[in-house]
Short mmCIF file of C-alpha atoms and ligand atoms in Angstrom, two decimals:
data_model
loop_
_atom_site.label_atom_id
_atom_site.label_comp_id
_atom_site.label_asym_id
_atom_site.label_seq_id
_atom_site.Cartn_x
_atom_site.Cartn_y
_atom_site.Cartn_z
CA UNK A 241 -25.86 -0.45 7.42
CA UNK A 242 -22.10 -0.07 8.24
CA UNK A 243 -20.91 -2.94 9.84
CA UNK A 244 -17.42 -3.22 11.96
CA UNK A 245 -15.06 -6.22 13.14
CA UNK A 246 -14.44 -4.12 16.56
CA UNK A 247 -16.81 -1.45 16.99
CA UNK A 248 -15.94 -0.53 20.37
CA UNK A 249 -12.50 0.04 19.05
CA UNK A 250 -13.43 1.65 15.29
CA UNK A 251 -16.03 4.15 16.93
CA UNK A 252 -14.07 5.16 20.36
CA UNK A 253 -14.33 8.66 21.63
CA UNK A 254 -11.04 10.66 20.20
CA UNK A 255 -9.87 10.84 23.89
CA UNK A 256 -10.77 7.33 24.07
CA UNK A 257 -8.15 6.72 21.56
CA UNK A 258 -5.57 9.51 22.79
CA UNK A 259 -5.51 7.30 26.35
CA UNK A 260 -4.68 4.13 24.91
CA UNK A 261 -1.85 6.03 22.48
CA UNK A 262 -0.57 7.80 25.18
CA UNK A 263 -0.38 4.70 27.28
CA UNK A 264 0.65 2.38 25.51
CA UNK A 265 3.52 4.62 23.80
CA UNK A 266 5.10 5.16 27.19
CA UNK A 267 5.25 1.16 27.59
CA UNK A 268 6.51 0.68 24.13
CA UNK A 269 9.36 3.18 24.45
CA UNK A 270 10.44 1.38 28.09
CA UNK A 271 9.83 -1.96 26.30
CA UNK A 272 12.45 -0.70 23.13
CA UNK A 273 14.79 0.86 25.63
CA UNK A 274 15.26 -2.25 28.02
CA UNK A 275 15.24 -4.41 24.78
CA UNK A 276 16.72 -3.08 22.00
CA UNK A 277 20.37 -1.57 21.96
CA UNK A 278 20.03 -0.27 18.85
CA UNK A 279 17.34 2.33 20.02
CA UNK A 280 19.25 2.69 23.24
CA UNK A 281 21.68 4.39 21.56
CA UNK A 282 19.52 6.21 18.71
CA UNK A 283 18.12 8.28 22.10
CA UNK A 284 21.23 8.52 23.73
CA UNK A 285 22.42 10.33 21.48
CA UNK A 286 19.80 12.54 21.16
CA UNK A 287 20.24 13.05 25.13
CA UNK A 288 16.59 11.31 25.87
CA UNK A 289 15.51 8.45 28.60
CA UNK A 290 12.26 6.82 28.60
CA UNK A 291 11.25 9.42 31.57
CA UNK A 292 11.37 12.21 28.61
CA UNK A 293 8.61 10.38 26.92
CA UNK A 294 5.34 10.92 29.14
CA UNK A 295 2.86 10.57 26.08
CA UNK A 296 1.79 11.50 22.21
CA UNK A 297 2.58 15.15 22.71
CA UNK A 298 6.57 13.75 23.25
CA UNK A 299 6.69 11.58 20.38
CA UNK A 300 8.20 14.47 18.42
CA UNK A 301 11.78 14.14 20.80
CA UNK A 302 12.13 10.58 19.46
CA UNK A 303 14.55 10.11 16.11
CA UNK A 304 13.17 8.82 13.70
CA UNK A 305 13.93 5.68 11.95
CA UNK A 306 14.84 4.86 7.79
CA UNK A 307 14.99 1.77 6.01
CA UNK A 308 18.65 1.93 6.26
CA UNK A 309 18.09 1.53 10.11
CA UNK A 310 16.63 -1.72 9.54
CA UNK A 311 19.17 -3.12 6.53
CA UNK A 312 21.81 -2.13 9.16
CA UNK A 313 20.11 -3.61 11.96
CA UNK A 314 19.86 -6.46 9.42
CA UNK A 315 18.64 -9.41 10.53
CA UNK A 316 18.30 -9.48 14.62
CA UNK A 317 19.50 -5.73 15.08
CA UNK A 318 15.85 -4.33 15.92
CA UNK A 319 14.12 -7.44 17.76
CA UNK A 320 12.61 -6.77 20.69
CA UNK A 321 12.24 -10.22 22.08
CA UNK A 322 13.95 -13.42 22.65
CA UNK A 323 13.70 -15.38 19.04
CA UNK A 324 11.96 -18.06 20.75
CA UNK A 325 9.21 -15.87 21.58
CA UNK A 326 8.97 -15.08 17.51
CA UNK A 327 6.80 -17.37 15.58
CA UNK A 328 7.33 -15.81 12.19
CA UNK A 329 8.62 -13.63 9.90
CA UNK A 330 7.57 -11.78 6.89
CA UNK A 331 10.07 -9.60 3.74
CA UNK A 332 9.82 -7.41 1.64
CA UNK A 333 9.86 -7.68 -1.76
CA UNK A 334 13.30 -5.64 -2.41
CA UNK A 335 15.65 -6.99 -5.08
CA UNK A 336 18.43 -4.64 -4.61
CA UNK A 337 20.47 -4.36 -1.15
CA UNK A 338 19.94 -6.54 1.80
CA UNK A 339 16.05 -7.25 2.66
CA UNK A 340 14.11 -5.80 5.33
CA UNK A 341 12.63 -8.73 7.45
CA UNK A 342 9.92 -8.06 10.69
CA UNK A 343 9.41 -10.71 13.21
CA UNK A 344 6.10 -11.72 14.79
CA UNK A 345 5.55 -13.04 18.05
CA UNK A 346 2.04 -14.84 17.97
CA UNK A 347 0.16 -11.66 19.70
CA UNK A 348 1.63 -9.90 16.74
CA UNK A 349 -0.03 -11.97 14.09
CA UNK A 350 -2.96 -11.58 16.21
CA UNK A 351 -3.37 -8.03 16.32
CA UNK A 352 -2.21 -8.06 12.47
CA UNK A 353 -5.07 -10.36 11.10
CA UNK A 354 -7.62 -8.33 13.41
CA UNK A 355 -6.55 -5.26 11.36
CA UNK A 356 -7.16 -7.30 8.39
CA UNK A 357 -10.16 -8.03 9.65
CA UNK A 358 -11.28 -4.89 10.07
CA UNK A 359 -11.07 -4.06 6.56
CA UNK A 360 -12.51 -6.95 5.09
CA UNK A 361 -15.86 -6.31 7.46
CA UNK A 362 -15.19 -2.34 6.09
CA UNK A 363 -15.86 -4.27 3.25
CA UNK A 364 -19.15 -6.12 3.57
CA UNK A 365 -17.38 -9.17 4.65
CA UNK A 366 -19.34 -11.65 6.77
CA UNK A 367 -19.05 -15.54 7.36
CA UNK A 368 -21.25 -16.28 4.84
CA UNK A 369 -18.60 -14.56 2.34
CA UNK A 370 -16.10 -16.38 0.05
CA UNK A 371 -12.60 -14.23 0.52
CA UNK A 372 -10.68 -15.08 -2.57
CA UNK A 373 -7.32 -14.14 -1.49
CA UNK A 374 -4.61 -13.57 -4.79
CA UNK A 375 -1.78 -11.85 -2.99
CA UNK A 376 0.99 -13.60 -3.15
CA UNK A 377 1.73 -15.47 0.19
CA UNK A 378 4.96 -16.82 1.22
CA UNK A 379 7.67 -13.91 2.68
CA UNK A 380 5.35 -11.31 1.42
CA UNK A 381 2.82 -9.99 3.81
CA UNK A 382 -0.42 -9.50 1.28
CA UNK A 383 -1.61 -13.33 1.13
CA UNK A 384 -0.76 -13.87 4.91
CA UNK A 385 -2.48 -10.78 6.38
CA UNK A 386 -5.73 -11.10 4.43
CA UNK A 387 -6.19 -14.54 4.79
CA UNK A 388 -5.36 -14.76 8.43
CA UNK A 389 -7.76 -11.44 8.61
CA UNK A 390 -10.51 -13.54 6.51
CA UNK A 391 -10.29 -16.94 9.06
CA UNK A 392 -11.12 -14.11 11.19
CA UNK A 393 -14.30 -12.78 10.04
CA UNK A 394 -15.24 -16.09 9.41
CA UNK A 395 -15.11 -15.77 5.58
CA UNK A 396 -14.50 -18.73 3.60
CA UNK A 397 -11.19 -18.20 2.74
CA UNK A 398 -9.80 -19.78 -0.99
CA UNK A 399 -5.33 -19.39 -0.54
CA UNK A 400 -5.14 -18.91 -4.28
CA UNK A 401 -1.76 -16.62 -4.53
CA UNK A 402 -0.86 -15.47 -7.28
CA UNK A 403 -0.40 -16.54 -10.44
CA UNK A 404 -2.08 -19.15 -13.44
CA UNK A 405 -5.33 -16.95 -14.16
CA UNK A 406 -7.22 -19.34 -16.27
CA UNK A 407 -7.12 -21.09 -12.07
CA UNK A 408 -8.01 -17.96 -11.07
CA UNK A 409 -11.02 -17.26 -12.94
CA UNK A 410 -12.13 -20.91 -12.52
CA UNK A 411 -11.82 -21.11 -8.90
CA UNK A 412 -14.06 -17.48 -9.16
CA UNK A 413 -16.65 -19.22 -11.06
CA UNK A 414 -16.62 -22.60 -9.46
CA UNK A 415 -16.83 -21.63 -5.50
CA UNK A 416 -18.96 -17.86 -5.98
CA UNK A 417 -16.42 -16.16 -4.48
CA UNK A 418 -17.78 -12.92 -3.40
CA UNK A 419 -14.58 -10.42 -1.84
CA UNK A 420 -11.44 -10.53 -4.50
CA UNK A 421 -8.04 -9.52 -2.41
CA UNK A 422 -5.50 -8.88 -4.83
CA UNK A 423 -2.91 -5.68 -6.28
CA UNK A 424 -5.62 -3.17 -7.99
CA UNK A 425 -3.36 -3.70 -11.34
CA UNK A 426 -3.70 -7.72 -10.81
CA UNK A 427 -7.59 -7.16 -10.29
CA UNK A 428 -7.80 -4.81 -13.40
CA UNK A 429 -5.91 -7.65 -15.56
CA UNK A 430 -8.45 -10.11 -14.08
CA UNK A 431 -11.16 -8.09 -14.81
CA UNK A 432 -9.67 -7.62 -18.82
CA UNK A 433 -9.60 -11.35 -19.00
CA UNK A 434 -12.86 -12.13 -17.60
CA UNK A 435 -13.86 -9.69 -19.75
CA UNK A 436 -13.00 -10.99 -22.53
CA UNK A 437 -13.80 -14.27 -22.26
CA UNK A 438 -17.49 -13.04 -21.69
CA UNK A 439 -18.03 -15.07 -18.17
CA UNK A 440 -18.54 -11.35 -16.07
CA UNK A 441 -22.37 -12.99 -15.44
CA UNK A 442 -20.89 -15.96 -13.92
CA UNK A 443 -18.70 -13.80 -11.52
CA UNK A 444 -20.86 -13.50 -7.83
CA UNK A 445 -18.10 -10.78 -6.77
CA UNK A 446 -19.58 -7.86 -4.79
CA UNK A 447 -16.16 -5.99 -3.32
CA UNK A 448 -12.70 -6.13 -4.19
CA UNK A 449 -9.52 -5.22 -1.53
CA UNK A 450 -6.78 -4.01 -3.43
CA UNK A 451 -3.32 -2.40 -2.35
CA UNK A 452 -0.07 -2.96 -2.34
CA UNK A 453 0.73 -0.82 -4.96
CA UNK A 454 -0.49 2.98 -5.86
CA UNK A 455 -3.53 3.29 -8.09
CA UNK A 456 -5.87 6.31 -9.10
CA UNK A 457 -9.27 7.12 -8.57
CA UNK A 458 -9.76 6.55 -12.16
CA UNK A 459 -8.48 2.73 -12.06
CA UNK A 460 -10.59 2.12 -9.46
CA UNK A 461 -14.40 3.34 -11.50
CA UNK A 462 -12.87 0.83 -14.14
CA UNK A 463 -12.46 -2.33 -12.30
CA UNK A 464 -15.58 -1.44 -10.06
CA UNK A 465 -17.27 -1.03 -13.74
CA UNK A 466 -15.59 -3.96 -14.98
CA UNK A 467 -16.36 -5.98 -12.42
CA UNK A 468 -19.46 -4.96 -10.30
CA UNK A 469 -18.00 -4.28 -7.69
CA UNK A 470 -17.32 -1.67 -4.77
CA UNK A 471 -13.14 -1.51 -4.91
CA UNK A 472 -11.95 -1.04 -1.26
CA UNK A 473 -8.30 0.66 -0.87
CA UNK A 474 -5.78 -1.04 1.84
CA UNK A 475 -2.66 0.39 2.91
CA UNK A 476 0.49 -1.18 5.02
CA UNK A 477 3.99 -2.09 4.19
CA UNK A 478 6.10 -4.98 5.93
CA UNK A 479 8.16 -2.97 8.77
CA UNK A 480 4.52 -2.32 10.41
CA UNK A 481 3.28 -6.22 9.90
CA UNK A 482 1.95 -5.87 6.54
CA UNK A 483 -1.42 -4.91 5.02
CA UNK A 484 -4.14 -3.75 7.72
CA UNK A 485 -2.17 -0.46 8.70
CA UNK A 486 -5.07 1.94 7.50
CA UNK A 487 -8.29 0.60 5.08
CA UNK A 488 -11.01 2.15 3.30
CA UNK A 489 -14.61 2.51 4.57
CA UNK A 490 -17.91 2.67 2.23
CA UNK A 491 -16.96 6.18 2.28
CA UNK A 492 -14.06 5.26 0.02
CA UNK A 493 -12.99 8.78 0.92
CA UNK A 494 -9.73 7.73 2.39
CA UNK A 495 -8.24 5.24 4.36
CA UNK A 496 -8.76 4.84 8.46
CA UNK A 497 -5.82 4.39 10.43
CA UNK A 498 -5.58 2.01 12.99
CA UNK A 499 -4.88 4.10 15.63
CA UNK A 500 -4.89 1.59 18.43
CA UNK A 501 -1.61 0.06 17.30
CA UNK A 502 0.00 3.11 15.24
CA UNK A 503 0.51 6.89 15.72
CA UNK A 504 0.39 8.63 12.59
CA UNK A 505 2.44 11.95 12.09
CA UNK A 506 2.96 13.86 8.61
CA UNK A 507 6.94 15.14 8.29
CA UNK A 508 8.45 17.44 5.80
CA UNK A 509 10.59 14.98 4.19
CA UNK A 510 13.12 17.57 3.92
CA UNK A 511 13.57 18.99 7.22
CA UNK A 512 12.27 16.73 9.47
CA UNK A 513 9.17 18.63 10.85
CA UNK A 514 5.93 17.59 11.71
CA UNK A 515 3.50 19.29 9.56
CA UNK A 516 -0.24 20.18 10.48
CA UNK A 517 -2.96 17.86 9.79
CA UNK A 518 -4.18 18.68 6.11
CA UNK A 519 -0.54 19.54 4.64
CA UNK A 520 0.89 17.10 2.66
CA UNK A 521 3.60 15.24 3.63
CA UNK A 522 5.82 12.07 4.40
CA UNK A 523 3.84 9.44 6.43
CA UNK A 524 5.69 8.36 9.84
CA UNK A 525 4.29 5.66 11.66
CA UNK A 526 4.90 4.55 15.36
CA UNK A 527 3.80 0.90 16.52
CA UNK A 528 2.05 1.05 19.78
CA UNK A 529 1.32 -2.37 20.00
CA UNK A 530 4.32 -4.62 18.44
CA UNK A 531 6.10 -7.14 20.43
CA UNK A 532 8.60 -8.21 18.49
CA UNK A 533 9.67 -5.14 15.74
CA UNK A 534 8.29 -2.08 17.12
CA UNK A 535 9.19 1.02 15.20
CA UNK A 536 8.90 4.33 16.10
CA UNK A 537 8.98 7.12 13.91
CA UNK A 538 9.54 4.86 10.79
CA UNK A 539 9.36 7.20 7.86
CA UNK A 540 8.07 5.48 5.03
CA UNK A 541 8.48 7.61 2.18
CA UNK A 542 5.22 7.48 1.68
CA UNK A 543 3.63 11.22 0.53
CA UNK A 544 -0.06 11.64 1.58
CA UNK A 545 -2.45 13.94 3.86
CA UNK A 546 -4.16 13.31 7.13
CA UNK A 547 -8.16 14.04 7.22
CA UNK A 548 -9.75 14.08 10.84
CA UNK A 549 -12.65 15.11 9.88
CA UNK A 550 -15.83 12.84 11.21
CA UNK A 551 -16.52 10.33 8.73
CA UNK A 552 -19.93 8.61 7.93
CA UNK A 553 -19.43 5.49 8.38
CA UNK A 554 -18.93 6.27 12.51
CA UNK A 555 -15.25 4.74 12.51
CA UNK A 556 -13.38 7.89 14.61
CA UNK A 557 -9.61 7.18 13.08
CA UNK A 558 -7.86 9.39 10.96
CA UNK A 559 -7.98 9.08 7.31
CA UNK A 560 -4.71 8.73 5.21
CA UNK A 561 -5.11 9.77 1.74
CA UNK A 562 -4.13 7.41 -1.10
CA UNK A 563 -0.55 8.11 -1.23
CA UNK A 564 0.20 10.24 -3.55
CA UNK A 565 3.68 8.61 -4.57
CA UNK A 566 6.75 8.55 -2.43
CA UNK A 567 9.57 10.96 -1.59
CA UNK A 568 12.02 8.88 -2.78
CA UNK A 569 10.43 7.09 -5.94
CA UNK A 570 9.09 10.06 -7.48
CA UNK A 571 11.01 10.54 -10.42
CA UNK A 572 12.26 13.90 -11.85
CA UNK A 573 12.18 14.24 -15.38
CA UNK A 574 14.27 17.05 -17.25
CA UNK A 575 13.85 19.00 -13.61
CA UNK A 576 9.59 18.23 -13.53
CA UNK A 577 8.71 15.90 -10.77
CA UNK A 578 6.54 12.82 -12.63
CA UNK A 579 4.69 10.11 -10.85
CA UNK A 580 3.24 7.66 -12.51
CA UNK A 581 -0.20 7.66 -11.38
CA UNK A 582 -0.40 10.98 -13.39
CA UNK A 583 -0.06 8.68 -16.53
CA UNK A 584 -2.40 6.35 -15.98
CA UNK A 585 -4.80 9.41 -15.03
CA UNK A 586 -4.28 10.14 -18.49
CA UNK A 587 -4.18 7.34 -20.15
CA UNK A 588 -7.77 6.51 -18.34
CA UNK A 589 -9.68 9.89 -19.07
CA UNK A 590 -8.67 9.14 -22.69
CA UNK A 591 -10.52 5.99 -21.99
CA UNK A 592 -8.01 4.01 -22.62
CA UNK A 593 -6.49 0.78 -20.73
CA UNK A 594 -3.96 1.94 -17.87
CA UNK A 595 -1.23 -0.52 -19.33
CA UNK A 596 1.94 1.19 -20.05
CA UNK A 597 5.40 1.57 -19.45
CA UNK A 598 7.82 4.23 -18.81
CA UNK A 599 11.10 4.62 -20.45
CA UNK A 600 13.44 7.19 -18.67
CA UNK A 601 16.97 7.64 -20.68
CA UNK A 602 19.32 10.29 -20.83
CA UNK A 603 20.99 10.94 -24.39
CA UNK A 604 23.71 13.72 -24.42
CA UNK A 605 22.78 15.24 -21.06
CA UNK A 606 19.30 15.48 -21.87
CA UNK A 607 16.75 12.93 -20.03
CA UNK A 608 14.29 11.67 -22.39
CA UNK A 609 10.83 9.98 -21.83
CA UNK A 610 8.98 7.64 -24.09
CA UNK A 611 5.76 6.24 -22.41
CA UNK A 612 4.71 3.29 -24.56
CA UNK A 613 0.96 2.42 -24.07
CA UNK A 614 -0.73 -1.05 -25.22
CA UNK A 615 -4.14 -0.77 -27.45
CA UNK A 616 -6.45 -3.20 -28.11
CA UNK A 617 -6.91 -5.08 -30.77
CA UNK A 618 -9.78 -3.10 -32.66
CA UNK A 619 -7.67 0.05 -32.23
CA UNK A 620 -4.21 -1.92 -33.32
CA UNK A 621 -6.11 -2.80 -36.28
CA UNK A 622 -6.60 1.05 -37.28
CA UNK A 623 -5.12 2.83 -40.07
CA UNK A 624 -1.08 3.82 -39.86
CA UNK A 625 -3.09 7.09 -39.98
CA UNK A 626 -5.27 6.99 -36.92
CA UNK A 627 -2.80 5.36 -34.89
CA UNK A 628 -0.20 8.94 -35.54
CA UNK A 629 -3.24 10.34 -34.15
CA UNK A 630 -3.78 8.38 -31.08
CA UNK A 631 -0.12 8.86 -30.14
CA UNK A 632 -0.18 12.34 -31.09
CA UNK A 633 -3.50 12.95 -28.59
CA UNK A 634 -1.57 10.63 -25.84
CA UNK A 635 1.22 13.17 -26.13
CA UNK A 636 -0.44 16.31 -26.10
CA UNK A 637 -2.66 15.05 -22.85
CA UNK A 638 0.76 14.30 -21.38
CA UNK A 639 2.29 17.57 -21.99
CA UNK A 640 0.19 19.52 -20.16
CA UNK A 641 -0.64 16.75 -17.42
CA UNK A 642 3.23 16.76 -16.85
CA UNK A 643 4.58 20.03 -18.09
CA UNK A 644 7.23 17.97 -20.51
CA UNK A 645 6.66 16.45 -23.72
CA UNK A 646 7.24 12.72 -24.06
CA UNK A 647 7.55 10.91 -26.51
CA UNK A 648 4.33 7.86 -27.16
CA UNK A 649 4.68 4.25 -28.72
CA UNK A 650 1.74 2.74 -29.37
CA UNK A 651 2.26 -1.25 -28.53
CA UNK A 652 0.36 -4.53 -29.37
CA UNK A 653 -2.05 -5.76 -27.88
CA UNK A 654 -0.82 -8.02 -24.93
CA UNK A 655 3.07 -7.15 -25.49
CA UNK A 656 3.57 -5.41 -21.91
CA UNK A 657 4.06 -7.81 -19.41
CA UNK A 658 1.21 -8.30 -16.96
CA UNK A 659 1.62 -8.43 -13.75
CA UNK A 660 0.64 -10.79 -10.80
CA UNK A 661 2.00 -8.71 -8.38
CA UNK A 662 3.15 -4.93 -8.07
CA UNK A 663 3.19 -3.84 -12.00
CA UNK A 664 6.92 -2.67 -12.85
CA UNK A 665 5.77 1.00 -14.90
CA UNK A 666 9.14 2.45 -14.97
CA UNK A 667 12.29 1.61 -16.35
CA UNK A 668 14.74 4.57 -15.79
CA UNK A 669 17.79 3.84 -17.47
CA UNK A 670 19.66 6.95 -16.42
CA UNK A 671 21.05 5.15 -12.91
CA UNK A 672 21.22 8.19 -11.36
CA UNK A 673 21.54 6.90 -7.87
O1 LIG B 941 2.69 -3.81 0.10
C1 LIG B 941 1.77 -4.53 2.20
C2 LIG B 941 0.43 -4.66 1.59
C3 LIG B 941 0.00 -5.86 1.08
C4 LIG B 941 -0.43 -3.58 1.57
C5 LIG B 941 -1.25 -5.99 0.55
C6 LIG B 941 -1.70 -3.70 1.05
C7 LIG B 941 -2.12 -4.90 0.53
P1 LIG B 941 5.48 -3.72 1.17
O2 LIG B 941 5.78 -4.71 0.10
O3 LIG B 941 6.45 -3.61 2.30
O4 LIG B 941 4.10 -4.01 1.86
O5 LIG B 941 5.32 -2.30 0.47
C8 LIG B 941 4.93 -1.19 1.20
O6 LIG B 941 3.84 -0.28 -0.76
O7 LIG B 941 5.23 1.93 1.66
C9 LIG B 941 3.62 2.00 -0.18
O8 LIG B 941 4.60 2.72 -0.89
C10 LIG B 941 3.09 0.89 -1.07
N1 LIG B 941 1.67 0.66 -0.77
C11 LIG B 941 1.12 -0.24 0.05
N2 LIG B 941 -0.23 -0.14 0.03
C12 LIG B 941 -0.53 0.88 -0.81
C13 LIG B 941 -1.74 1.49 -1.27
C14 LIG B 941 2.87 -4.09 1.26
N3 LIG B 941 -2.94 1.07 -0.87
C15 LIG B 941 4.79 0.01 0.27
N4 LIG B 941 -1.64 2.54 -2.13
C16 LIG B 941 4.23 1.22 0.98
C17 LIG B 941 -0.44 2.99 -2.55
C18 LIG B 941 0.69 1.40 -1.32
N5 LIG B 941 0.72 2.44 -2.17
#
């Protein structure tokens, strides 16, 4: 039976959940208006007051807001309370250009971890669970929001971070941890190396929460195989509090929104407009809810569809789709858009292991991919022969997957770098930006 951490919430009428949008989006655009220059102006210059702003159906009059907003805002530019009324802050993970931080008042953590919460009971997570949490914690918001979201349900919660597996797989073993919170490409490294030290009977693990990062419906069959698990999606990203934003159901047919604290809309990332649900688009999120960093109309690259159709696990939020890659990450190759997912897709129907790496150059005006995959050892061990073969099947799946030819380098076992947090697939060399 489909449990939930707030039923009355996750299973209000639709015009149950249109009141409280409506609502509380009229208080949160006063509350950013008496607060927040920055906005001030951003709507003064489009001509608007708070009074223009009377509910949901307005939200389209309201600019929207990049992530160079908030790196020029950078650091106190977007609060929207006194700092000593903020008991935290989270970062993202950005190496290049200033960081984005978010501040928290303690409400704000609050409502976070409940949306946490909410996802790990999605999950099959009661108190009697063991939440092994393997996000990293510290400035970014994956270790904090789960395990703040697992003190919640009641779980007991193991602050592992990331990092040392041999720890990992030990502290698996040792205290039967049952829900694994981790990146999907951290859980499917896990899931190789308790593999292959043959200890998958000593693992108790029934459900896995994994996101952060994209990943394809194909990864997901192999670590649920892997493992024995069910693998539950989770979606956020920092400027909105961190993971929680939207979560998967035992549907695992998308991801519900929390639409108590955000307003979703779909935009065409090139003009601006709001497309219909069902079109796919760039995800724009408004926080109904934040005290300390609301946003409204963030646009967060993010590409993916809206589903309102009724779901049956009786939670009435929308559904985001995975995201389908982002509208400023997708990379065009020799004029083809590529995303990367679409090589692990490959790589995974060939039944082989999604670890690879992208190589984007350009050589005399010409861009040039090489996609170099890892094998194991049994394959590695092939003839000179077979392993032409391999690369030669890699490249012909590719070719008609992407619509340009690539060029495949078949690579030891164990010689790309794992990763313990978001796996680094693409190396473009061609700095085009
Ligand atoms: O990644 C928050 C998070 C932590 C989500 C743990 C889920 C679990 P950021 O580092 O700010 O925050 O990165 C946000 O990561 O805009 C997406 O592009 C991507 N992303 C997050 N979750 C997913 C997912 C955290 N489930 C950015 N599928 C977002 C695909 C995801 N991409």
């Amino acid at each position: 039976m489909e449990r939930y951490y707030q039923p009355e919430v996750e299973c209000a009428s639709r015009e149950q959940i249109l009141a409280w949008q409506n609502e509380r989006l009229v208080k949160q655009v006063r509350h950013v208006w008496d607060n927040v220059p920055y906005y001030r102006k951003k709507m003064e210059e489009k001509g608007l007051t708070p009074q223009d702003i009377q509910g949901v159906n307005d939200l389209k009059k309201l600019p929207f807001l990049t992530k160079d907003d908030l790196r020029e805002a950078y650091p106190y530019g977007l609060l929207a309370r006194p700092l000593a009324d903020c008991v935290r802050i989270q970062s993202t993970s950005g190496t290049t250009g200033r960081r984005v931080v978010a501040f928290y008042t303690q409400h704000d953590i609050d409502l976070w971890e409940d949306c946490c919460a909410r996802a790990i009971v999605a999950a099959g997570g009661t108190r009697e669970d063991v939440c092994h949490v393997c996000y990293g914690y510290g400035l970014f918001t994956g270790g904090p929001g789960l395990n703040g979201g697992s003190h919640k349900v009641g779980c007991l919660t193991l602050p592992m971070s990331s990092g040392n597996t041999e720890r990992q797989i030990q502290f698996l073993i040792d205290l039967e941890a049952t829900i694994l919170c981790c990146t999907p490409s951290y859980a499917a490294y896990l899931a190789e190396s308790i593999h292959e030290r043959g200890l998958r009977d000593k693992i108790k693990l029934k459900a896995g929460i994994f996101g952060a990062e994209a990943w394809t419906e194909e990864m997901r069959q192999n670590i649920q195989e892997k493992l024995g698990i069910k693998a539950y999606d989770i979606y956020g990203l920092t400027e909105t509090s961190g993971p929680g934003v939207s979560f998967e159901c035992s549907a695992q047919t998308g991801m519900h929104i929390n639409e108590d604290h955000f307003i979703a809309e779909i935009i065409d990332p090139e003009t601006g407009e709001v497309l219909p649900d069902g079109e796919k688009g760039e995800l724009v999120f408004t926080s109904i809810t934040k005290e300390a960093f609301p946003l409204l109309r963030y646009r967060t690259r993010d590409i993916c569809v809206l589903n309102r159709e009724p779901c049956p696990c009786g939670r009435t939020h929308v559904k985001m789709s995975k995201p389908m890659g982002r509208s400023d990450d997708m990379l065009v190759i020799k004029g083809v858009n590529v995303f990367p997912s679409q090589i692990e897709t490959v790589l995974l129907n060939l039944g082989m292991d999604p670890n690879y790496q992208m190589i984007v150059e350009r050589k005399n005006n010409l861009d040039t991919l090489e996609v170099q995959v890892e094998v194991n050892e049994t394959l590695f061990s092939d003839t000179v022969r077979n392993l032409e073969k391999i690369e030669k099947t890699i490249a012909g799946a590719l070719q008609s997957v992407l619509g340009i030819g690539a060029k495949v380098t078949l690579m030891e076992p164990k010689s790309i770098q794992r990763s313990e947090g978001k796996a680094k697939r693409v190396i473009d060399k061609r700095n085009l930006f």
